[in-house]
XYZ file of C-alpha atoms in Angstrom:
125
model
C 18.228 -21.137 3.702
C 20.912 -23.250 1.704
C 18.475 -25.836 0.825
C 16.188 -23.331 -0.936
C 13.581 -22.574 1.640
C 12.032 -19.424 2.775
C 12.646 -18.601 6.411
C 10.464 -15.653 7.605
C 12.338 -12.586 9.201
C 10.048 -10.481 10.932
C 6.267 -11.307 12.147
C 3.504 -8.761 11.886
C 0.513 -9.537 14.012
C -2.471 -7.749 12.379
C -6.280 -8.972 12.659
C -7.860 -10.253 9.680
C -6.409 -11.472 6.060
C -3.696 -9.162 5.081
C -4.142 -9.224 0.794
C -2.153 -6.749 -0.612
C 1.484 -5.210 -0.590
C 3.767 -2.846 -1.947
C 7.295 -1.844 -1.782
C 8.023 1.842 -1.229
C 11.073 2.058 -3.367
C 11.480 5.880 -3.625
C 14.028 7.413 -0.956
C 13.634 11.266 -1.239
C 17.895 11.366 -1.894
C 17.696 9.632 -5.113
C 19.688 6.441 -3.909
C 18.133 2.554 -4.162
C 17.134 1.335 -0.746
C 18.557 -1.992 -0.526
C 15.926 -2.868 1.768
C 13.098 -1.018 1.066
C 9.899 -0.486 3.719
C 6.940 -1.438 2.516
C 2.869 -1.006 2.902
C 0.565 -3.848 3.225
C -3.608 -4.093 4.067
C -6.642 -6.093 3.335
C -9.736 -6.799 4.970
C -9.499 -4.688 7.896
C -9.612 -1.807 5.451
C -6.016 -0.700 7.641
C -2.981 0.100 5.532
C 0.372 -0.422 7.430
C 3.600 0.691 6.631
C 6.612 -1.662 8.041
C 10.268 -2.744 7.375
C 12.299 -5.560 7.595
C 13.562 -4.355 11.434
C 9.887 -5.434 12.255
C 8.848 -1.740 12.436
C 5.171 -1.018 12.002
C 2.735 1.266 12.007
C -0.585 1.822 11.041
C -0.559 4.778 8.393
C -4.081 5.099 6.882
C -7.502 3.634 7.964
C -9.950 3.350 4.850
C -12.550 1.555 6.986
C -13.235 -0.925 3.829
C -11.555 -3.921 2.676
C -8.944 -3.398 0.043
C -9.246 -3.981 -3.758
C -6.138 -2.840 -4.792
C -3.313 -1.521 -3.660
C -0.489 0.025 -6.088
C 2.704 2.345 -5.619
C 3.871 4.941 -7.883
C 7.991 5.358 -7.435
C 8.081 8.199 -9.574
C 5.416 10.625 -7.376
C 5.916 8.694 -4.110
C 2.563 7.765 -4.362
C 0.303 5.198 -2.803
C -2.876 4.338 -4.863
C -5.694 1.997 -2.857
C -9.335 1.306 -4.207
C -11.636 -0.633 -1.747
C -14.097 -3.058 -2.189
C -16.424 -0.197 -1.291
C -15.067 1.119 -4.997
C -13.648 4.362 -3.070
C -10.164 5.537 -4.930
C -8.073 6.878 -2.399
C -4.337 8.548 -3.550
C -1.668 10.060 -0.886
C 2.167 10.796 -0.910
C 4.131 10.541 2.272
C 6.572 13.873 3.350
C 9.762 13.169 4.644
C 8.544 12.507 8.654
C 6.306 9.807 7.064
C 3.188 11.724 7.266
C 0.166 11.833 4.598
C -0.414 14.822 2.766
C -1.413 15.403 -0.794
C -4.576 13.264 0.115
C -7.706 12.647 -2.479
C -10.326 10.541 -2.312
C -13.114 10.193 -4.765
C -15.909 7.645 -4.899
C -16.059 5.400 -8.132
C -19.001 4.166 -10.021
C -18.437 0.503 -11.447
C -22.354 -0.634 -12.186
C -24.303 -3.551 -10.153
C -21.096 -5.657 -8.552
C -19.372 -3.294 -6.757
C -17.446 -6.342 -4.586
C -15.607 -7.982 -7.939
C -13.869 -4.738 -8.733
C -10.273 -5.659 -9.505
C -7.638 -3.532 -11.253
C -4.074 -2.054 -12.021
C -2.995 1.836 -11.591
C -1.187 2.927 -14.921
C 0.772 6.161 -14.856
C 3.026 7.934 -16.814
C 5.771 10.074 -15.691
C 4.745 12.775 -13.164
C 1.105 11.281 -12.107
């Protein structure tokens, strides 16, 4: 509004704390998305895909709370690391279905619940 207060545009009622969000900036046409859709998830171990028109759908169920959620624009890839130290990567096809999924169990020492991280990737993956 005019007083520099933010006001919610959409409400997405999901159980548990939603602790992570990333915007899906890639478009298959190469255009810049004026209002990009986004992924969010958290304690429930479910990743949702939503937009500013109140559309919201469960896109991926990992079953463990999220520790890291990243989005790689060049590859249109989502990267998740769970609190149970499972690394998951996938892309979405034109219809929004999960493709090219990989899962890897990580080893991180005696305190996996404290894992944090940032995914770094060069052009092309």
